Tab-separated table of C-alpha atoms and ligand atoms in Angstrom:
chain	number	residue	atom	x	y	z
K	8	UNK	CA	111.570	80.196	85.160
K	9	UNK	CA	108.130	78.786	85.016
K	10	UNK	CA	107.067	77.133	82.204
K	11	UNK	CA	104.584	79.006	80.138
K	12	UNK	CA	102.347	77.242	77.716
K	13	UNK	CA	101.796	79.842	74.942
K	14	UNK	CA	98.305	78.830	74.685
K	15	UNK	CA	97.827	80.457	78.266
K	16	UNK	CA	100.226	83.756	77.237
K	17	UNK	CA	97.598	84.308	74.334
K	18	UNK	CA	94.798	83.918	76.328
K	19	UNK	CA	96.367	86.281	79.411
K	20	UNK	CA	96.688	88.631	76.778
K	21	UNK	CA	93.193	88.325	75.296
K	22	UNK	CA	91.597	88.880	78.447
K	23	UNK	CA	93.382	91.690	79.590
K	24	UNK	CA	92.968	93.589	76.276
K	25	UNK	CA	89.135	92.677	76.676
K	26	UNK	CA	89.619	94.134	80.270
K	27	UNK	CA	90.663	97.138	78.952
K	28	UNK	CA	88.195	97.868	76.329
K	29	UNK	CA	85.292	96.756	79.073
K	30	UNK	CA	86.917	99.445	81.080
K	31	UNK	CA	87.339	101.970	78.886
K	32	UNK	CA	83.564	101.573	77.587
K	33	UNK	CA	82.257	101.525	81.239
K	34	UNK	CA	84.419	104.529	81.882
K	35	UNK	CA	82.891	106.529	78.915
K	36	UNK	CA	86.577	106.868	77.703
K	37	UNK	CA	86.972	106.276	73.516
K	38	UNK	CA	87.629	102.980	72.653
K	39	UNK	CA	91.670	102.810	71.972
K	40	UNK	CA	91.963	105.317	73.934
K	41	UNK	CA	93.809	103.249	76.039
K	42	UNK	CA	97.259	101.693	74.635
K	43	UNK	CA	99.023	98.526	76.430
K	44	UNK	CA	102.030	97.888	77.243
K	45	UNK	CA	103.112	94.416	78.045
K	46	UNK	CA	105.740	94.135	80.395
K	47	UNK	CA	108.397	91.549	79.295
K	48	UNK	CA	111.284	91.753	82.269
K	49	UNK	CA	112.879	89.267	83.210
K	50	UNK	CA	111.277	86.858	80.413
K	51	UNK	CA	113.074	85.502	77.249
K	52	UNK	CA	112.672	85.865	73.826
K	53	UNK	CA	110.874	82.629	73.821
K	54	UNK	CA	108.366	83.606	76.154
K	55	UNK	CA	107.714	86.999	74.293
K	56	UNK	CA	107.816	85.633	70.917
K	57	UNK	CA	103.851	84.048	71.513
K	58	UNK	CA	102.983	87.548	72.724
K	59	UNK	CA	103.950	88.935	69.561
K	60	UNK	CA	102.442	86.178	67.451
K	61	UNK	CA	99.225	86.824	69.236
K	62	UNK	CA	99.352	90.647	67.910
K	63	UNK	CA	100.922	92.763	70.775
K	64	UNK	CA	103.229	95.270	69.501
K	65	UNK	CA	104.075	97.535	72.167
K	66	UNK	CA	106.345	96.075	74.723
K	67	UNK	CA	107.951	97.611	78.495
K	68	UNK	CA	111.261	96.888	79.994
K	69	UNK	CA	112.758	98.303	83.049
K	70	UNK	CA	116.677	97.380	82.440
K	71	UNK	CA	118.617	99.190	79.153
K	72	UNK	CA	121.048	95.951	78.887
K	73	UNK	CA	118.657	93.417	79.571
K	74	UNK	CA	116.708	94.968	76.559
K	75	UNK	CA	119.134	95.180	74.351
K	76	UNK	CA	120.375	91.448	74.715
K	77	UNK	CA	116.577	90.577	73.762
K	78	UNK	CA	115.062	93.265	71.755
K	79	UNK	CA	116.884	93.457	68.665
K	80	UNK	CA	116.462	89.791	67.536
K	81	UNK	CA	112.744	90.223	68.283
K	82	UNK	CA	112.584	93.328	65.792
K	83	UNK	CA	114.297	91.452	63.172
K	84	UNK	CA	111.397	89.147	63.432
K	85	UNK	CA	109.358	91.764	63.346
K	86	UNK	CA	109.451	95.004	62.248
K	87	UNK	CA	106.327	97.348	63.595
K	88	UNK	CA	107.070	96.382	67.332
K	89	UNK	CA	107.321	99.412	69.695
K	90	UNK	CA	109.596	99.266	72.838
K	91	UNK	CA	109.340	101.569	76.168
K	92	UNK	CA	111.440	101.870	79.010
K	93	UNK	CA	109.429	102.149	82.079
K	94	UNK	CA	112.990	101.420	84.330
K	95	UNK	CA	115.240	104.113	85.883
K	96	UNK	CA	117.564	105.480	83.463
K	97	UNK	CA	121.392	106.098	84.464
K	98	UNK	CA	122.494	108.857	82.095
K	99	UNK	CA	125.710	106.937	81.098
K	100	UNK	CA	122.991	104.781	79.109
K	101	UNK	CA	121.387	107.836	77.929
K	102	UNK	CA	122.925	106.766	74.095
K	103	UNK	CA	121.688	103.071	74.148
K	104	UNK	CA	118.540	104.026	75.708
K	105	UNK	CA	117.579	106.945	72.600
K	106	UNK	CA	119.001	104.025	70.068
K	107	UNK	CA	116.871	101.315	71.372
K	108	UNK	CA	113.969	102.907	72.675
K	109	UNK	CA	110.371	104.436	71.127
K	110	UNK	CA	109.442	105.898	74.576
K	111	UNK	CA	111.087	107.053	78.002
K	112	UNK	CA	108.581	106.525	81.027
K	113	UNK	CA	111.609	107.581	83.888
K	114	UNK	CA	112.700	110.829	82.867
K	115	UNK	CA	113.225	112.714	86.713
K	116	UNK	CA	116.087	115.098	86.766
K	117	UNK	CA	118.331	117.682	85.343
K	118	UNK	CA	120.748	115.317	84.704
K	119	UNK	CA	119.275	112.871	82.280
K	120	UNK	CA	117.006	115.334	80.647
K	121	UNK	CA	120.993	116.792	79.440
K	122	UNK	CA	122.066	113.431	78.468
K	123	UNK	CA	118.545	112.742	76.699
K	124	UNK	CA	118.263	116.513	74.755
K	125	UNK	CA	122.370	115.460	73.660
K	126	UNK	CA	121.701	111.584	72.245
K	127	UNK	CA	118.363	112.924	70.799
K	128	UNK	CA	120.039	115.451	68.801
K	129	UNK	CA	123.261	113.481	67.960
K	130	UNK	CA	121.122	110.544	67.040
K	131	UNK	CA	117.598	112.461	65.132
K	132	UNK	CA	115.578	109.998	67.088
K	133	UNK	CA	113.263	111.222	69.364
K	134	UNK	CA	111.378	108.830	71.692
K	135	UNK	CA	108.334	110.031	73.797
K	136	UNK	CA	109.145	110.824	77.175
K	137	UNK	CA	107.421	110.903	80.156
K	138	UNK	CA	108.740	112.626	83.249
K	139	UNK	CA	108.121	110.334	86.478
K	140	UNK	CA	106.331	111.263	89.585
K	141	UNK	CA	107.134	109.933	92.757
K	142	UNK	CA	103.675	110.516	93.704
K	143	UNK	CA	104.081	108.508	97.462
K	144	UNK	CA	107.156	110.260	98.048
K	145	UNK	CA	108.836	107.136	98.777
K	146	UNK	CA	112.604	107.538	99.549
K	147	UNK	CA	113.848	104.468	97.500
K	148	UNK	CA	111.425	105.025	94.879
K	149	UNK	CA	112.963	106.854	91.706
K	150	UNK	CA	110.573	109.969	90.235
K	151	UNK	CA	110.146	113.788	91.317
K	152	UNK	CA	108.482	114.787	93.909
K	153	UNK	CA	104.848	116.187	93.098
K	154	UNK	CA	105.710	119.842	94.345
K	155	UNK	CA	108.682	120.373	91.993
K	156	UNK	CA	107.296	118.561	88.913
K	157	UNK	CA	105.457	121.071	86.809
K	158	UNK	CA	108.817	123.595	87.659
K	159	UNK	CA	110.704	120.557	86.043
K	160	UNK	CA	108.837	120.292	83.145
K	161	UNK	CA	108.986	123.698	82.073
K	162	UNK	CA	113.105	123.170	82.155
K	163	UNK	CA	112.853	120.147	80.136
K	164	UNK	CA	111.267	121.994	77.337
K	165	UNK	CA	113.044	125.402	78.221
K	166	UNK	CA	116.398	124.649	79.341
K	167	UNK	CA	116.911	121.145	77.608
K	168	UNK	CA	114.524	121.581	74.565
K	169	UNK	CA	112.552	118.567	75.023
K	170	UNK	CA	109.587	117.421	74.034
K	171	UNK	CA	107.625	115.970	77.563
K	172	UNK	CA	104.595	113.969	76.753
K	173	UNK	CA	103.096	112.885	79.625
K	174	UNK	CA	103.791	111.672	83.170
K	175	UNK	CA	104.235	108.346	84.569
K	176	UNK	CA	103.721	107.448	88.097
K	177	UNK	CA	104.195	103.816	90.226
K	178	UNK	CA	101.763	103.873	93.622
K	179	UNK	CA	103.231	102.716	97.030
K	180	UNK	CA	102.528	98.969	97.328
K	181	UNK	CA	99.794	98.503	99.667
K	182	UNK	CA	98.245	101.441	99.080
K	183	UNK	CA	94.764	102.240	97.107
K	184	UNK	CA	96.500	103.374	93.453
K	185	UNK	CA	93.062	105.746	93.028
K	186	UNK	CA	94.501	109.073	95.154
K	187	UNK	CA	97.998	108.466	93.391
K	188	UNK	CA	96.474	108.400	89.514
K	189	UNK	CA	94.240	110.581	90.699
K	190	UNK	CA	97.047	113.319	91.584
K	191	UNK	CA	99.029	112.218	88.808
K	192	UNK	CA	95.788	113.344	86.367
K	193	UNK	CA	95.548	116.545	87.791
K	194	UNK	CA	98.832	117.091	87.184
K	195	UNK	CA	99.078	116.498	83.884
K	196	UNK	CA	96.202	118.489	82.967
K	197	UNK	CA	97.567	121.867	84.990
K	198	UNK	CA	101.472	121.264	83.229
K	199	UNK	CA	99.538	120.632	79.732
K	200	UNK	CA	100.651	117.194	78.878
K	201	UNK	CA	98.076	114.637	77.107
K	202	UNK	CA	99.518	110.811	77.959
K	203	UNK	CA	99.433	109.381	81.270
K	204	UNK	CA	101.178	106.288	81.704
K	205	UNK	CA	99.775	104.209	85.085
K	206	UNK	CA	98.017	101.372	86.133
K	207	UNK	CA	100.042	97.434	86.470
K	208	UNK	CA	98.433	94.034	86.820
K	209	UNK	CA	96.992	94.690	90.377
K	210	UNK	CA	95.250	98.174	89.192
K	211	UNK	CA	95.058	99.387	85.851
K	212	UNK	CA	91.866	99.271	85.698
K	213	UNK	CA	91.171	101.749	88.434
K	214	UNK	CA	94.017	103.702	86.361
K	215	UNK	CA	91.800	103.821	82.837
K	216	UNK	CA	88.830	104.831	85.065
K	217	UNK	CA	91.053	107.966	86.459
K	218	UNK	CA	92.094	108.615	82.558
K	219	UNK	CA	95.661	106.129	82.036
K	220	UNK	CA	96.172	106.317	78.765
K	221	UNK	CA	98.748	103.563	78.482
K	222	UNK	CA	98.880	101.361	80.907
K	223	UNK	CA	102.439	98.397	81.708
K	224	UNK	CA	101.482	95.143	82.566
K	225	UNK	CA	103.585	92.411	82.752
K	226	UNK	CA	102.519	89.244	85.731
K	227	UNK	CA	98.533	89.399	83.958
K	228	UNK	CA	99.757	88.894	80.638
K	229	UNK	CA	103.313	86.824	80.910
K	230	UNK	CA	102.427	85.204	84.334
K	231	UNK	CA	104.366	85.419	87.480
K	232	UNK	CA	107.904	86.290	88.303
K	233	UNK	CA	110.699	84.662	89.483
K	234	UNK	CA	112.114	86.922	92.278
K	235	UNK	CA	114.400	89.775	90.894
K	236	UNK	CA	117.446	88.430	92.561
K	237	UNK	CA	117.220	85.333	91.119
K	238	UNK	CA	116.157	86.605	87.340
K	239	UNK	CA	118.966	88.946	86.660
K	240	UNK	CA	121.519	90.108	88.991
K	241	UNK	CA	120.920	93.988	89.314
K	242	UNK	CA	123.266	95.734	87.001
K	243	UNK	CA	121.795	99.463	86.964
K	244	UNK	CA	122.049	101.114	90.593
K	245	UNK	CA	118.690	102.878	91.660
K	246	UNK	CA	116.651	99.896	90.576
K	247	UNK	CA	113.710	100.652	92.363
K	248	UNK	CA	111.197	98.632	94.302
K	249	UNK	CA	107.956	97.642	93.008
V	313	PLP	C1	107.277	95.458	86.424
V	313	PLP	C2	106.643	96.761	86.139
V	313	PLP	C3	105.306	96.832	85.702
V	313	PLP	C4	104.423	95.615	85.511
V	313	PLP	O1	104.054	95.096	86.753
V	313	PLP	P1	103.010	93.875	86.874
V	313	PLP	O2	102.549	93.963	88.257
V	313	PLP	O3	103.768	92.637	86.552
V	313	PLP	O4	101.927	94.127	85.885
V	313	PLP	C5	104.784	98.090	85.432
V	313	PLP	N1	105.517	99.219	85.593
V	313	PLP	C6	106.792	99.186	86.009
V	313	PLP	C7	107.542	100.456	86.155
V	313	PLP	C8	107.387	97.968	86.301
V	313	PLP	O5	108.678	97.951	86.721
């Protein structure tokens, strides 16, 4: 793991929240419109800790364990912080995912909506979810395709009772992310949801300019990392690519 000066964390984070507000001013979007999410895989509480000092409060991880070996310190520290799961979710983690998290990004089939609408009612906690996209149709990629999302939506709310609040989407790498946030817009304004949740490191601004209104980034803010094999062996299958 490299090591991180926290004088350098604060100031990744600085500029990328002045990013944002640039963007979202050049854009003609409202200022705070926008809402970031710093991406905190793979790094410790150590690293994350400076990140909080600094003021961020809203923080993304991809693995349900990995999160909840890290994340309930950090809110004993601190009590405001809000965490969102931007990973795929098995549904035998449905429980610790509705206990630990304050948002769902990965929501994509039948399946977990059940084991979501279940823990949500057992538990009376109700994160924000987001139903996923896989707007490149890429086979290994987690997400619905775009033809059979709006018909999946409407069973979330009818046949599972839940609440969907936007859609989240991850562009092929080495494509331009523009036709991909741009399709993922559209979509959310013909289903009728209001949050769009798109744009990492490499693109988010091009995502605020096509309407993001939160945006994950982790590699701008917490600097690079190590490969994913060597940070934490994969314990949830369907990890997908980024
Ligand atoms: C890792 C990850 C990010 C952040 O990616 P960076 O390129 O480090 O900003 C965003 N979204 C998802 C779903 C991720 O897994």
């Amino acid at each position: 793991m490299p090591d991180i000066l926290s004088d350098d964390v604060q100031t990744r984070l600085s500029s990328v929240l002045a990013r944002i507000r640039a963007k979202e001013a050049d854009a003609a979007r409202a200022a705070g419109s926008v809402r970031l999410i710093a991406v905190s895989k793979t790094f410790g509480v150590d690293e994350i800790r400076p990140v909080i000092a600094a003021g961020q409060r809203r923080f993304g991880e991809n693995r349900v364990q990995e999160a909840q070996a890290k994340w309930p310190l950090l809110r004993q520290e601190c009590a405001d912080l809000e965490l969102h799961l931007i990973g795929p979710l098995q549904s035998n983690k449905a429980k610790e995912a509705v206990a630990l998290f304050d948002a769902i990004h990965t929501v994509d089939r039948d399946k977990i909506a059940g084991a979501l609408a279940g823990e949500i009612e057992k538990q009376g906690r109700a994160p924000k979810l987001f139903v996923q996209v896989n707007t490149g149709l890429e086979p290994q990629k987690a997400g619905i395709a775009p033809r059979e999302a709006a018909e999946f939506v409407e069973r979330c709310r009818a046949v599972h009772g839940l609440a969907i609040d936007g859609l989240m989407c991850i562009p092929p790498a080495g494509e331009a992310s523009g036709p991909h946030f741009a399709l993922l817009a559209k979509m959310a304004a013909e289903i009728g949801v209001a949050e769009l949740s798109m744009g990492m490191s490499g693109d988010f601004e091009t995502a605020i300019a096509f309407g993001a209104t939160y945006v994950r980034v982790g590699g701008a803010i917490f600097g690079s990392r190590p490969p994913i094999a060597s940070a934490v062996a994969p314990d949830e299958p369907g990890e997908q690519a980024v």
